[in-house]
Coordinates of C-alpha atoms in Angstrom, one line a residue:
M1 CA 21.6 -91.0 0.0
L2 CA 17.7 -90.5 -0.3
K3 CA 15.7 -93.6 -1.5
G4 CA 12.9 -93.1 -4.2
I5 CA 11.1 -94.7 -7.1
A6 CA 12.9 -95.3 -10.4
A7 CA 10.2 -93.9 -12.8
S8 CA 12.4 -93.2 -16.0
S9 CA 15.7 -94.8 -16.2
G10 CA 19.1 -93.0 -16.6
V11 CA 21.8 -91.5 -14.6
A12 CA 22.3 -87.7 -14.1
I13 CA 24.8 -85.6 -12.4
G14 CA 24.5 -81.8 -11.8
K15 CA 23.4 -78.9 -9.9
A16 CA 20.1 -78.6 -8.1
Y17 CA 17.3 -76.3 -9.2
K18 CA 14.8 -76.3 -6.3
L19 CA 11.4 -75.6 -7.7
E20 CA 9.9 -73.6 -4.7
Q21 CA 7.1 -71.5 -4.8
P22 CA 7.2 -68.2 -3.3
L23 CA 5.4 -67.8 0.0
I24 CA 2.3 -65.6 -0.2
V25 CA 1.8 -63.1 2.5
M26 CA -1.5 -61.0 2.2
K27 CA -1.3 -57.4 2.4
D28 CA -2.5 -56.0 5.9
V29 CA -2.9 -52.3 4.8
K30 CA -6.1 -51.4 2.9
G31 CA -5.6 -49.6 -0.3
E32 CA -7.6 -47.1 -2.2
T33 CA -10.3 -48.8 -4.5
E34 CA -9.2 -47.2 -7.6
A35 CA -5.5 -48.0 -7.1
E36 CA -6.5 -51.7 -6.0
L37 CA -8.6 -52.0 -9.2
K38 CA -5.7 -51.1 -11.4
I39 CA -3.3 -53.5 -9.5
F40 CA -5.8 -56.1 -10.3
K41 CA -6.1 -55.3 -14.1
D42 CA -2.2 -54.9 -14.6
A43 CA -1.9 -58.1 -12.6
I44 CA -4.5 -60.0 -14.8
S45 CA -2.8 -58.6 -18.0
K46 CA 0.5 -60.0 -16.7
T47 CA -1.1 -63.1 -16.0
I48 CA -2.4 -63.7 -19.4
S49 CA 0.9 -62.6 -20.8
D50 CA 2.9 -65.0 -18.5
I51 CA 0.8 -67.9 -19.4
E52 CA 1.2 -67.1 -23.5
K53 CA 4.9 -66.8 -23.0
V54 CA 5.4 -69.9 -21.2
K55 CA 3.1 -71.9 -23.9
E56 CA 5.2 -70.4 -26.6
R57 CA 8.4 -71.6 -25.2
A58 CA 6.9 -75.0 -24.2
A59 CA 5.6 -75.3 -27.8
K60 CA 9.1 -76.0 -28.9
N61 CA 9.2 -79.6 -27.1
L62 CA 5.5 -80.5 -26.7
S63 CA 2.8 -82.0 -28.7
S64 CA -0.5 -80.2 -29.0
E65 CA -2.3 -82.4 -26.3
E66 CA 0.5 -81.7 -23.7
L67 CA 0.1 -77.9 -24.6
A68 CA -3.6 -78.1 -24.0
I69 CA -3.0 -77.3 -20.3
F70 CA -2.0 -73.8 -21.1
D71 CA -5.1 -73.3 -23.3
A72 CA -7.2 -74.4 -20.2
H73 CA -5.1 -71.8 -18.0
L74 CA -5.9 -69.1 -20.5
M75 CA -9.6 -69.6 -20.8
M76 CA -9.7 -69.4 -16.8
A77 CA -7.5 -66.1 -16.8
N78 CA -9.7 -64.5 -19.5
D79 CA -12.9 -65.7 -17.9
P80 CA -15.0 -62.3 -17.6
E81 CA -17.2 -63.8 -15.0
Y82 CA -14.1 -64.4 -12.6
H83 CA -13.0 -60.8 -13.5
S84 CA -16.3 -59.4 -12.5
Q85 CA -16.7 -60.9 -9.2
I86 CA -13.0 -60.0 -8.1
E87 CA -13.6 -56.5 -9.4
E88 CA -16.9 -56.4 -7.5
M89 CA -15.2 -57.3 -4.1
I90 CA -12.6 -54.7 -4.7
K91 CA -15.3 -52.1 -5.3
N92 CA -16.7 -53.3 -1.7
G93 CA -13.8 -52.4 0.0
S94 CA -11.4 -55.6 -0.4
N95 CA -7.7 -55.3 -1.5
A96 CA -6.9 -56.9 -4.7
D97 CA -5.2 -59.9 -3.5
E98 CA -7.8 -60.6 -0.8
A99 CA -10.4 -60.3 -3.3
A100 CA -8.6 -62.5 -5.9
K101 CA -8.1 -65.3 -3.3
S102 CA -11.7 -65.1 -2.0
V103 CA -13.3 -65.6 -5.4
S104 CA -10.6 -68.2 -6.4
D105 CA -11.0 -70.3 -3.4
M106 CA -14.9 -70.2 -3.8
M107 CA -14.4 -71.4 -7.2
I108 CA -12.1 -74.0 -6.5
A109 CA -14.2 -75.6 -3.2
M110 CA -17.3 -75.5 -5.7
F111 CA -15.5 -77.4 -8.4
E112 CA -13.8 -79.9 -5.9
S113 CA -17.1 -80.4 -4.2
M114 CA -18.5 -82.0 -7.4
G115 CA -16.5 -85.3 -7.0
D116 CA -16.0 -85.8 -10.8
A117 CA -12.5 -86.0 -11.8
Y118 CA -12.8 -83.7 -14.7
F119 CA -14.2 -81.1 -12.4
K120 CA -11.3 -81.6 -10.0
E121 CA -8.8 -81.0 -12.7
R122 CA -10.7 -77.6 -13.4
A123 CA -10.2 -76.8 -9.7
A124 CA -6.3 -77.5 -10.3
D125 CA -6.3 -75.1 -13.2
I126 CA -7.9 -72.4 -11.0
K127 CA -5.2 -73.0 -8.3
D128 CA -2.6 -72.5 -10.9
V129 CA -3.9 -69.6 -12.5
S130 CA -5.1 -67.9 -9.3
Y131 CA -1.7 -68.5 -7.5
R132 CA 0.1 -66.8 -10.4
L133 CA -2.4 -64.1 -10.5
I134 CA -2.0 -63.4 -6.5
C135 CA 1.8 -63.3 -7.0
N136 CA 1.6 -60.9 -9.7
I137 CA -0.6 -58.6 -7.4
L138 CA 1.8 -58.8 -4.6
G139 CA 5.0 -58.4 -6.9
L140 CA 6.2 -62.2 -6.4
T141 CA 8.4 -63.8 -9.0
I142 CA 6.9 -67.4 -9.8
P143 CA 9.9 -69.9 -11.1
D144 CA 9.6 -70.3 -14.8
L145 CA 11.0 -73.6 -15.9
T146 CA 11.1 -72.6 -19.5
A147 CA 13.6 -70.0 -18.6
I148 CA 16.2 -72.4 -17.4
D149 CA 19.4 -71.9 -19.5
E150 CA 21.8 -74.1 -17.8
E151 CA 22.0 -78.0 -17.2
V152 CA 20.3 -78.8 -13.9
I153 CA 18.3 -81.5 -11.9
I154 CA 15.1 -80.2 -10.7
I155 CA 13.8 -80.7 -7.1
A156 CA 10.1 -80.5 -6.4
E157 CA 7.5 -81.6 -3.9
D158 CA 5.9 -82.8 -7.3
L159 CA 5.8 -81.6 -10.9
T160 CA 2.0 -80.6 -11.9
P161 CA 1.2 -81.0 -15.6
S162 CA 1.9 -77.4 -16.6
D163 CA 5.4 -78.0 -14.7
T164 CA 6.3 -81.0 -16.7
A165 CA 4.9 -79.3 -19.9
Q166 CA 7.5 -76.6 -19.5
L167 CA 10.5 -78.9 -19.2
N168 CA 13.2 -78.3 -21.8
K169 CA 14.9 -81.4 -22.4
Q170 CA 18.0 -79.7 -23.6
Y171 CA 18.7 -78.3 -20.0
T172 CA 16.7 -80.8 -17.8
L173 CA 19.2 -83.6 -16.9
G174 CA 16.5 -85.3 -14.6
F175 CA 14.0 -84.8 -11.7
C176 CA 13.4 -85.9 -8.5
T177 CA 10.0 -85.4 -6.4
E178 CA 9.0 -85.7 -2.9
I179 CA 5.9 -87.6 -4.0
G180 CA 4.5 -89.6 -6.9
G181 CA 4.7 -93.2 -8.4
R182 CA 5.5 -95.1 -11.7
T183 CA 2.0 -94.5 -13.1
S184 CA 1.9 -90.7 -12.0
H185 CA 1.8 -88.0 -14.8
S186 CA 5.2 -86.8 -14.1
A187 CA 6.5 -90.1 -14.4
I188 CA 4.9 -90.8 -17.6
M189 CA 6.0 -87.5 -19.1
A190 CA 9.6 -88.4 -18.0
R191 CA 9.5 -91.7 -20.1
S192 CA 7.9 -89.8 -22.8
L193 CA 11.0 -87.2 -22.8
E194 CA 13.6 -90.0 -22.0
I195 CA 14.5 -87.9 -18.9
P196 CA 15.9 -89.6 -15.7
A197 CA 13.6 -89.4 -12.9
V198 CA 13.2 -90.7 -9.2
V199 CA 9.8 -90.0 -7.7
G200 CA 8.4 -90.7 -4.2
T201 CA 11.6 -89.4 -2.6
T202 CA 10.8 -88.5 1.4
G203 CA 12.7 -85.8 2.6
V204 CA 14.2 -84.4 -0.7
M205 CA 12.7 -80.9 -0.1
E206 CA 14.0 -80.7 3.3
T207 CA 17.5 -82.0 2.5
V208 CA 18.4 -80.5 -0.8
K209 CA 19.4 -76.8 -1.2
N210 CA 19.4 -74.8 -4.5
G211 CA 23.1 -75.3 -6.2
D212 CA 23.7 -78.5 -4.2
M213 CA 25.6 -81.0 -6.4
L214 CA 23.5 -84.0 -6.9
V215 CA 23.9 -87.5 -8.4
L216 CA 20.5 -88.9 -9.6
D217 CA 20.4 -92.7 -10.2
A218 CA 17.1 -93.4 -11.7
I219 CA 18.1 -97.1 -12.3
E220 CA 18.4 -98.0 -8.9
G221 CA 16.1 -95.3 -7.6
H222 CA 18.0 -93.2 -5.3
L223 CA 19.7 -89.4 -4.9
I224 CA 23.0 -88.5 -3.5
V225 CA 23.3 -85.1 -2.3
N226 CA 26.7 -83.4 -2.4
P227 CA 28.6 -86.6 -3.5
S228 CA 32.2 -87.5 -2.8
E229 CA 34.6 -87.0 -5.5
E230 CA 35.0 -91.0 -5.8
E231 CA 31.0 -91.2 -6.0
V232 CA 30.9 -88.6 -8.8
K233 CA 33.7 -90.9 -10.7
E234 CA 31.6 -93.9 -9.9
Y235 CA 28.3 -92.6 -11.2
S236 CA 29.9 -90.7 -14.2
A237 CA 31.1 -94.1 -15.3
K238 CA 27.6 -95.6 -14.7
R239 CA 26.0 -92.9 -16.8
D240 CA 28.3 -93.3 -19.6
T241 CA 27.9 -97.2 -19.5
Y242 CA 24.0 -96.6 -19.7
K243 CA 24.3 -94.1 -22.4
A244 CA 26.5 -96.4 -24.5
E245 CA 24.3 -99.4 -23.9
K246 CA 21.5 -97.4 -25.2
E247 CA 23.4 -96.1 -28.1
A248 CA 24.5 -99.8 -28.8
L249 CA 20.7 -100.9 -28.7
K250 CA 20.4 -99.0 -32.2
V251 CA 21.8 -102.1 -33.8
L252 CA 18.7 -103.8 -33.1
V253 CA 16.4 -101.3 -35.0
N254 CA 15.9 -103.6 -38.1
E255 CA 16.4 -106.8 -36.1
K256 CA 13.5 -109.3 -35.4
S257 CA 12.2 -109.8 -31.8
V258 CA 12.8 -113.6 -31.7
T259 CA 13.8 -115.7 -28.9
T260 CA 17.0 -117.9 -28.6
D261 CA 14.8 -121.0 -29.3
G262 CA 13.3 -119.3 -32.5
H263 CA 10.0 -117.9 -31.1
E264 CA 9.0 -114.6 -32.6
V265 CA 6.8 -111.6 -31.2
D266 CA 6.0 -108.4 -32.1
I267 CA 7.2 -105.1 -30.3
A268 CA 5.1 -102.2 -31.0
G269 CA 4.7 -98.5 -30.0
N270 CA 2.0 -96.7 -28.2
I271 CA 1.2 -93.3 -29.8
G272 CA -1.2 -90.3 -29.0
T273 CA -0.7 -88.1 -32.2
P274 CA 0.4 -88.8 -36.0
K275 CA 3.7 -87.1 -35.0
D276 CA 4.4 -89.7 -32.5
V277 CA 5.0 -92.4 -35.3
A278 CA 8.4 -91.0 -35.9
G279 CA 9.5 -92.2 -32.9
V280 CA 8.2 -95.8 -33.1
V281 CA 9.7 -95.9 -36.6
A282 CA 13.0 -94.5 -35.3
N283 CA 13.1 -97.3 -32.4
G284 CA 12.2 -100.1 -35.0
G285 CA 8.7 -100.6 -33.9
E286 CA 7.1 -103.6 -35.8
A287 CA 3.7 -101.9 -35.5
V288 CA 1.5 -99.3 -33.6
G289 CA -0.1 -101.3 -31.0
L290 CA -2.4 -98.6 -29.7
Y291 CA -3.5 -95.3 -31.1
R292 CA -5.2 -93.4 -28.6
T293 CA -7.6 -91.3 -30.7
E294 CA -9.0 -89.5 -27.8
F295 CA -6.5 -87.1 -28.0
L296 CA -8.0 -85.9 -31.3
Y297 CA -11.1 -85.2 -29.4
M298 CA -9.4 -83.5 -26.7
D299 CA -7.6 -81.3 -28.9
S300 CA -10.8 -79.9 -30.5
T301 CA -12.0 -76.9 -28.6
D302 CA -15.4 -76.2 -30.0
D303 CA -16.9 -79.5 -31.1
F304 CA -16.1 -83.1 -32.0
P305 CA -13.6 -83.3 -34.7
T306 CA -15.3 -84.0 -38.1
E307 CA -15.0 -86.8 -40.3
D308 CA -12.4 -85.1 -42.6
E309 CA -10.2 -84.0 -39.9
Q310 CA -10.2 -87.6 -38.4
F311 CA -9.6 -89.1 -41.8
E312 CA -6.5 -86.9 -42.3
A313 CA -4.9 -88.1 -38.9
Y314 CA -5.7 -91.5 -39.5
K315 CA -4.2 -91.6 -43.0
A316 CA -1.0 -89.6 -41.8
V317 CA -0.5 -92.5 -39.2
L318 CA -1.0 -95.5 -41.5
E319 CA 1.3 -93.8 -44.2
G320 CA 3.7 -93.2 -41.7
M321 CA 4.2 -96.8 -40.6
N322 CA 4.6 -97.6 -44.3
G323 CA 2.5 -100.9 -44.6
K324 CA 3.3 -102.0 -40.8
K325 CA 0.3 -102.7 -38.8
V326 CA -1.6 -99.8 -37.0
V327 CA -4.1 -100.7 -34.0
V328 CA -6.6 -98.0 -33.6
R329 CA -8.4 -97.6 -30.5
T330 CA -11.8 -96.0 -30.9
L331 CA -12.7 -93.1 -28.8
D332 CA -11.9 -93.8 -25.3
I333 CA -13.4 -90.7 -23.4
G334 CA -14.9 -90.6 -19.8
G335 CA -13.4 -91.2 -16.5
D336 CA -10.7 -88.7 -16.1
K337 CA -10.8 -87.8 -19.9
K338 CA -13.3 -85.1 -20.5
L339 CA -14.2 -82.7 -23.3
N340 CA -14.8 -79.0 -23.1
Y341 CA -17.8 -79.3 -25.7
F342 CA -19.6 -82.2 -24.2
T343 CA -21.2 -82.7 -20.8
F344 CA -21.0 -86.0 -18.9
P345 CA -23.5 -86.8 -16.6
E346 CA -22.6 -86.4 -12.8
E347 CA -21.7 -89.9 -11.4
M348 CA -20.3 -91.2 -8.2
N349 CA -17.6 -93.2 -9.7
P350 CA -17.1 -92.1 -13.4
F351 CA -14.3 -94.7 -14.0
L352 CA -17.1 -97.3 -13.8
G353 CA -19.7 -95.1 -15.5
Y354 CA -20.5 -93.7 -19.0
R355 CA -17.3 -93.8 -21.1
A356 CA -15.6 -95.5 -23.8
I357 CA -17.7 -98.0 -25.7
R358 CA -20.6 -97.3 -23.5
L359 CA -20.8 -93.7 -24.8
C360 CA -20.2 -94.8 -28.2
L361 CA -23.1 -97.1 -28.3
D362 CA -25.2 -94.7 -26.8
R363 CA -24.2 -91.7 -29.1
T364 CA -23.8 -93.7 -32.3
D365 CA -23.8 -90.4 -34.4
I366 CA -20.2 -89.8 -32.7
F367 CA -19.3 -93.5 -33.2
R368 CA -20.3 -93.7 -36.7
T369 CA -18.3 -90.7 -37.8
Q370 CA -15.1 -92.0 -36.3
L371 CA -15.8 -95.3 -38.0
R372 CA -16.3 -93.7 -41.5
A373 CA -13.1 -91.8 -41.1
L374 CA -11.1 -94.9 -40.3
L375 CA -12.7 -97.0 -42.9
R376 CA -11.9 -94.3 -45.5
A377 CA -8.3 -94.3 -44.4
S378 CA -8.0 -97.8 -44.4
V379 CA -6.6 -98.3 -47.9
Y380 CA -3.6 -96.3 -46.8
G381 CA -2.1 -99.0 -44.7
K382 CA -2.6 -102.0 -42.6
L383 CA -5.5 -100.9 -40.2
A384 CA -6.8 -103.0 -37.2
I385 CA -9.6 -101.4 -34.8
M386 CA -10.2 -102.2 -31.5
F387 CA -13.0 -101.2 -29.0
P388 CA -12.4 -100.1 -25.5
M389 CA -14.2 -101.0 -22.0
I390 CA -15.8 -104.0 -23.4
A391 CA -17.8 -105.8 -20.9
T392 CA -20.1 -108.0 -22.6
I393 CA -20.4 -110.0 -25.9
K394 CA -23.5 -107.9 -26.9
E395 CA -21.5 -104.7 -26.6
F396 CA -18.8 -106.1 -28.9
K397 CA -21.3 -107.3 -31.5
D398 CA -23.5 -104.0 -31.3
A399 CA -20.1 -102.3 -32.0
K400 CA -18.9 -104.6 -35.0
A401 CA -22.5 -104.4 -36.5
I402 CA -22.2 -100.7 -36.6
F403 CA -18.8 -101.0 -38.1
E404 CA -20.1 -103.3 -40.7
E405 CA -23.0 -100.8 -41.6
E406 CA -20.8 -97.9 -42.2
K407 CA -18.4 -100.2 -44.3
A408 CA -21.6 -101.1 -46.5
K409 CA -22.6 -97.7 -46.9
L410 CA -19.3 -96.3 -48.0
V411 CA -18.7 -99.3 -50.4
S412 CA -22.5 -98.5 -52.0
E413 CA -21.3 -94.9 -52.2
G414 CA -18.1 -96.1 -54.3
V415 CA -15.7 -95.2 -51.6
A416 CA -12.6 -97.4 -51.5
V417 CA -12.2 -99.5 -48.3
S418 CA -9.8 -102.1 -47.5
D419 CA -11.3 -105.8 -47.1
T420 CA -8.4 -106.7 -44.5
I421 CA -9.4 -104.6 -41.5
E422 CA -9.2 -106.6 -38.1
V423 CA -11.7 -105.7 -35.7
G424 CA -10.9 -106.4 -32.1
M425 CA -11.3 -105.4 -28.6
M426 CA -9.5 -104.3 -25.5
V427 CA -9.3 -106.6 -22.5
E428 CA -9.3 -104.5 -19.5
I429 CA -12.5 -105.6 -17.4
P430 CA -12.1 -108.9 -15.4
A431 CA -15.2 -110.0 -16.9
S432 CA -14.1 -110.2 -20.4
A433 CA -10.7 -111.8 -19.6
V434 CA -12.7 -114.6 -17.9
L435 CA -15.0 -114.8 -20.8
A436 CA -12.0 -114.5 -23.5
D437 CA -12.7 -118.0 -24.9
K438 CA -16.3 -116.8 -25.9
F439 CA -15.3 -113.4 -27.0
A440 CA -12.5 -114.8 -29.3
E441 CA -15.5 -116.4 -31.2
Y442 CA -16.1 -112.8 -32.8
A443 CA -13.2 -110.7 -32.1
D444 CA -10.2 -110.8 -34.5
F445 CA -7.8 -110.1 -31.8
F446 CA -7.4 -108.9 -28.2
S447 CA -5.3 -106.2 -26.6
I448 CA -4.9 -106.3 -23.0
G449 CA -4.9 -102.9 -21.1
T450 CA -3.2 -103.6 -17.8
N451 CA -3.5 -100.1 -16.6
D452 CA -7.3 -100.8 -16.0
L453 CA -7.2 -104.5 -15.6
V454 CA -4.9 -104.3 -12.7
Q455 CA -7.0 -101.4 -10.9
Y456 CA -10.3 -103.1 -11.6
S457 CA -9.0 -106.6 -10.4
M458 CA -7.7 -105.3 -7.2
A459 CA -10.5 -102.6 -6.7
A460 CA -7.6 -100.0 -6.2
D461 CA -7.5 -96.7 -7.9
R462 CA -4.0 -96.4 -9.6
M463 CA -3.8 -92.7 -9.0
S464 CA -4.5 -92.9 -5.3
Q465 CA -1.3 -92.7 -3.2
K466 CA -3.0 -94.4 -0.1
V467 CA -3.6 -97.6 -2.1
S468 CA -0.8 -97.5 -4.4
Y469 CA 0.6 -100.8 -2.7
L470 CA -2.4 -102.4 -4.3
Y471 CA -1.4 -101.7 -8.0
Q472 CA 0.4 -105.1 -8.7
P473 CA 0.6 -106.0 -12.3
L474 CA 2.6 -109.1 -11.2
N475 CA 0.1 -110.2 -8.8
P476 CA -0.6 -114.0 -9.4
S477 CA -4.3 -113.1 -9.8
V478 CA -3.8 -110.5 -12.4
L479 CA -1.6 -113.1 -14.4
R480 CA -4.3 -115.5 -14.3
L481 CA -6.7 -113.1 -16.1
I482 CA -4.0 -112.3 -18.6
K483 CA -3.5 -116.1 -19.2
S484 CA -7.2 -116.4 -19.5
A485 CA -7.2 -113.7 -22.4
I486 CA -4.1 -115.0 -24.1
D487 CA -5.5 -118.6 -24.0
G488 CA -8.9 -117.6 -25.2
A489 CA -7.4 -115.8 -28.2
H490 CA -5.3 -118.8 -29.1
A491 CA -8.2 -121.3 -28.7
H492 CA -9.8 -119.7 -31.8
G493 CA -6.5 -119.0 -33.6
K494 CA -6.6 -115.2 -32.8
W495 CA -3.6 -113.1 -31.8
C496 CA -3.2 -111.4 -28.1
G497 CA -1.3 -108.3 -27.5
M498 CA -1.0 -105.9 -24.5
C499 CA -0.7 -102.2 -24.6
G500 CA -0.7 -101.3 -21.0
E501 CA 2.4 -100.0 -19.0
M502 CA 3.2 -103.8 -17.9
A503 CA 4.1 -104.5 -21.8
G504 CA 7.2 -102.4 -21.2
D505 CA 8.2 -103.7 -17.8
T506 CA 11.3 -105.7 -18.1
L507 CA 10.3 -107.9 -15.0
A508 CA 6.9 -108.7 -16.5
A509 CA 8.3 -109.4 -20.0
P510 CA 9.5 -112.9 -19.2
V511 CA 6.3 -114.0 -17.6
L512 CA 4.5 -112.5 -20.6
L513 CA 6.5 -114.1 -23.0
G514 CA 6.1 -117.3 -21.1
L515 CA 2.3 -116.9 -21.1
G516 CA 2.3 -116.7 -24.9
L517 CA 1.7 -113.0 -25.6
D518 CA 2.0 -112.2 -29.4
E519 CA 2.4 -108.4 -29.3
F520 CA 4.1 -106.1 -26.7
S521 CA 3.1 -102.7 -27.3
M522 CA 4.9 -99.7 -25.2
S523 CA 6.4 -96.4 -25.2
A524 CA 8.7 -95.9 -28.2
S525 CA 11.9 -95.5 -25.8
S526 CA 11.2 -99.0 -24.5
I527 CA 11.1 -100.8 -27.8
L528 CA 15.0 -101.5 -28.0
P529 CA 15.5 -102.4 -24.5
A530 CA 12.4 -104.9 -24.7
R531 CA 13.8 -106.4 -28.1
K532 CA 17.0 -106.9 -26.5
M533 CA 15.5 -108.9 -23.6
I534 CA 13.3 -110.9 -25.9
R535 CA 16.2 -112.0 -27.8
S536 CA 18.1 -113.1 -24.6
L537 CA 15.4 -115.3 -23.4
S538 CA 14.3 -118.9 -24.2
K539 CA 10.4 -119.2 -24.9
A540 CA 10.5 -123.0 -23.5
E541 CA 12.3 -121.7 -20.5
M542 CA 9.8 -118.8 -19.9
E543 CA 7.1 -121.1 -20.1
K544 CA 8.2 -122.9 -17.2
L545 CA 8.7 -119.7 -15.3
A546 CA 5.3 -118.4 -16.1
E547 CA 3.7 -121.7 -14.9
E548 CA 5.6 -121.4 -11.6
A549 CA 4.5 -117.5 -11.3
L550 CA 0.8 -118.5 -11.7
N551 CA 1.1 -120.6 -8.6
K552 CA 2.9 -118.2 -6.4
E553 CA 0.7 -116.4 -3.6
T554 CA 2.2 -112.9 -3.9
M555 CA 3.5 -110.4 -6.1
E556 CA 6.8 -110.3 -4.2
E557 CA 7.5 -114.0 -4.7
V558 CA 6.8 -113.6 -8.4
V559 CA 9.3 -110.6 -8.7
E560 CA 11.9 -112.9 -6.7
L561 CA 11.3 -115.7 -8.9
V562 CA 11.8 -113.6 -12.2
K563 CA 14.9 -111.8 -10.8
N564 CA 16.5 -115.3 -9.8
T565 CA 15.6 -116.7 -13.2
L566 CA 17.2 -113.8 -15.0
N567 CA 20.1 -114.0 -12.9
K568 CA 20.9 -117.6 -14.0

């Protein structure tokens, strides 16, 4: 049995598909220049064709933003500058594989040295494409996840964005990786696809062989290699029980999220595109608590999406929710989220730099276009708008003033605009959590973004493996910031929600309920389990639990307290 981190719940039993890349051994005999040029040209054509085929197969299961990784790879593979540099080296006596590796390594080093998260992602794209190209030059076969046609459990060192984009839910029973954490890309994708996943499983690549029988327990977080008949029987029952419980949850689709002592909260869904609304509705979401509009901008290849393009997307989401509230986050770009058509300044720490509302208040032309589109769409449903990364009251006032200006312009033009739009803000910077009672004088609501609030509070990059132990949503210091935000909102009769990963965490929910959180927004697949939990709890008892949690010293003490309370 190998221990790991349960990243996406479920139990799977099946054969291992070991995702191992072929070992590259460079040619040691010099080839003829013309022959090597032909080998390169044939290989680049095959590389482009391979990526197109993988994208085509993946398109059956993925959204447009998830497919964007392949567009980036195709852009790289078709880059004439990349081709010409390789061809020049071949003409100067290098073999095709040697030239491709040399040029690629130079470009990778150049992008990685820039320090910016966006350029590091481009370096990863070059690595993916160049590896495929060199394999094609040498005639090596790269595993193709989209070609899997039988049920398997995938074993890998890690799954890259392009790997997870290729997963076919029909045949992928689950996956287990050597590295990774609960907030890693592969873990988030697994939850989105509702595939059982265990990550951070040290020794899995060394231990597991292709075709081994496996039991993947993504509830407890472990993998059993070549289980006994008794173990297969035991985990088959556990798998069937889990599936039955999941099916049984469907009776709660149309039920209220109300505690045993009559306190009601809203359980909402997070979405990235209009098509995600279907999952929220199917799981009984009481609202969309977070619409990440940045995907609209990231999907656009040449320029910012037009006002009409945005209007159509917002209208579709509002209509799709059929009168239920939709909270739209205005453009949250920057940090690790970049655009092909917009150049961000080079910064030492882009996560703390020119991003989100800071960019929008600087480039008000971009901001005004989005606000006009939202205002026009507002008559098609119940709209709430929130500004991300707010640090000062002046920022919020300035953003809201621009909103009011655009609203007045549209009304003067005779355009219909709703009079019931709520205008709120994200609480994801400790400064805004501490000053929440003052912000609440101006904002209609708060939504706590715990992914950033935790990393900023603990001064720990949530994507860094080395400091992952500091990503502690249930640390008492973080809980006190959350309490400050909720209390600040309530002091002025405003509501407070949460749209970070923490909102869907079953260990966090009892504490958040006790702290007085009004709306829990999460991935669609987490809505019904969360509703079941809320309906089993007493608000009064959770208030006592929350008070105790706030006075603990460590996250571990809080976790133990919650577990003991739930067991009782």
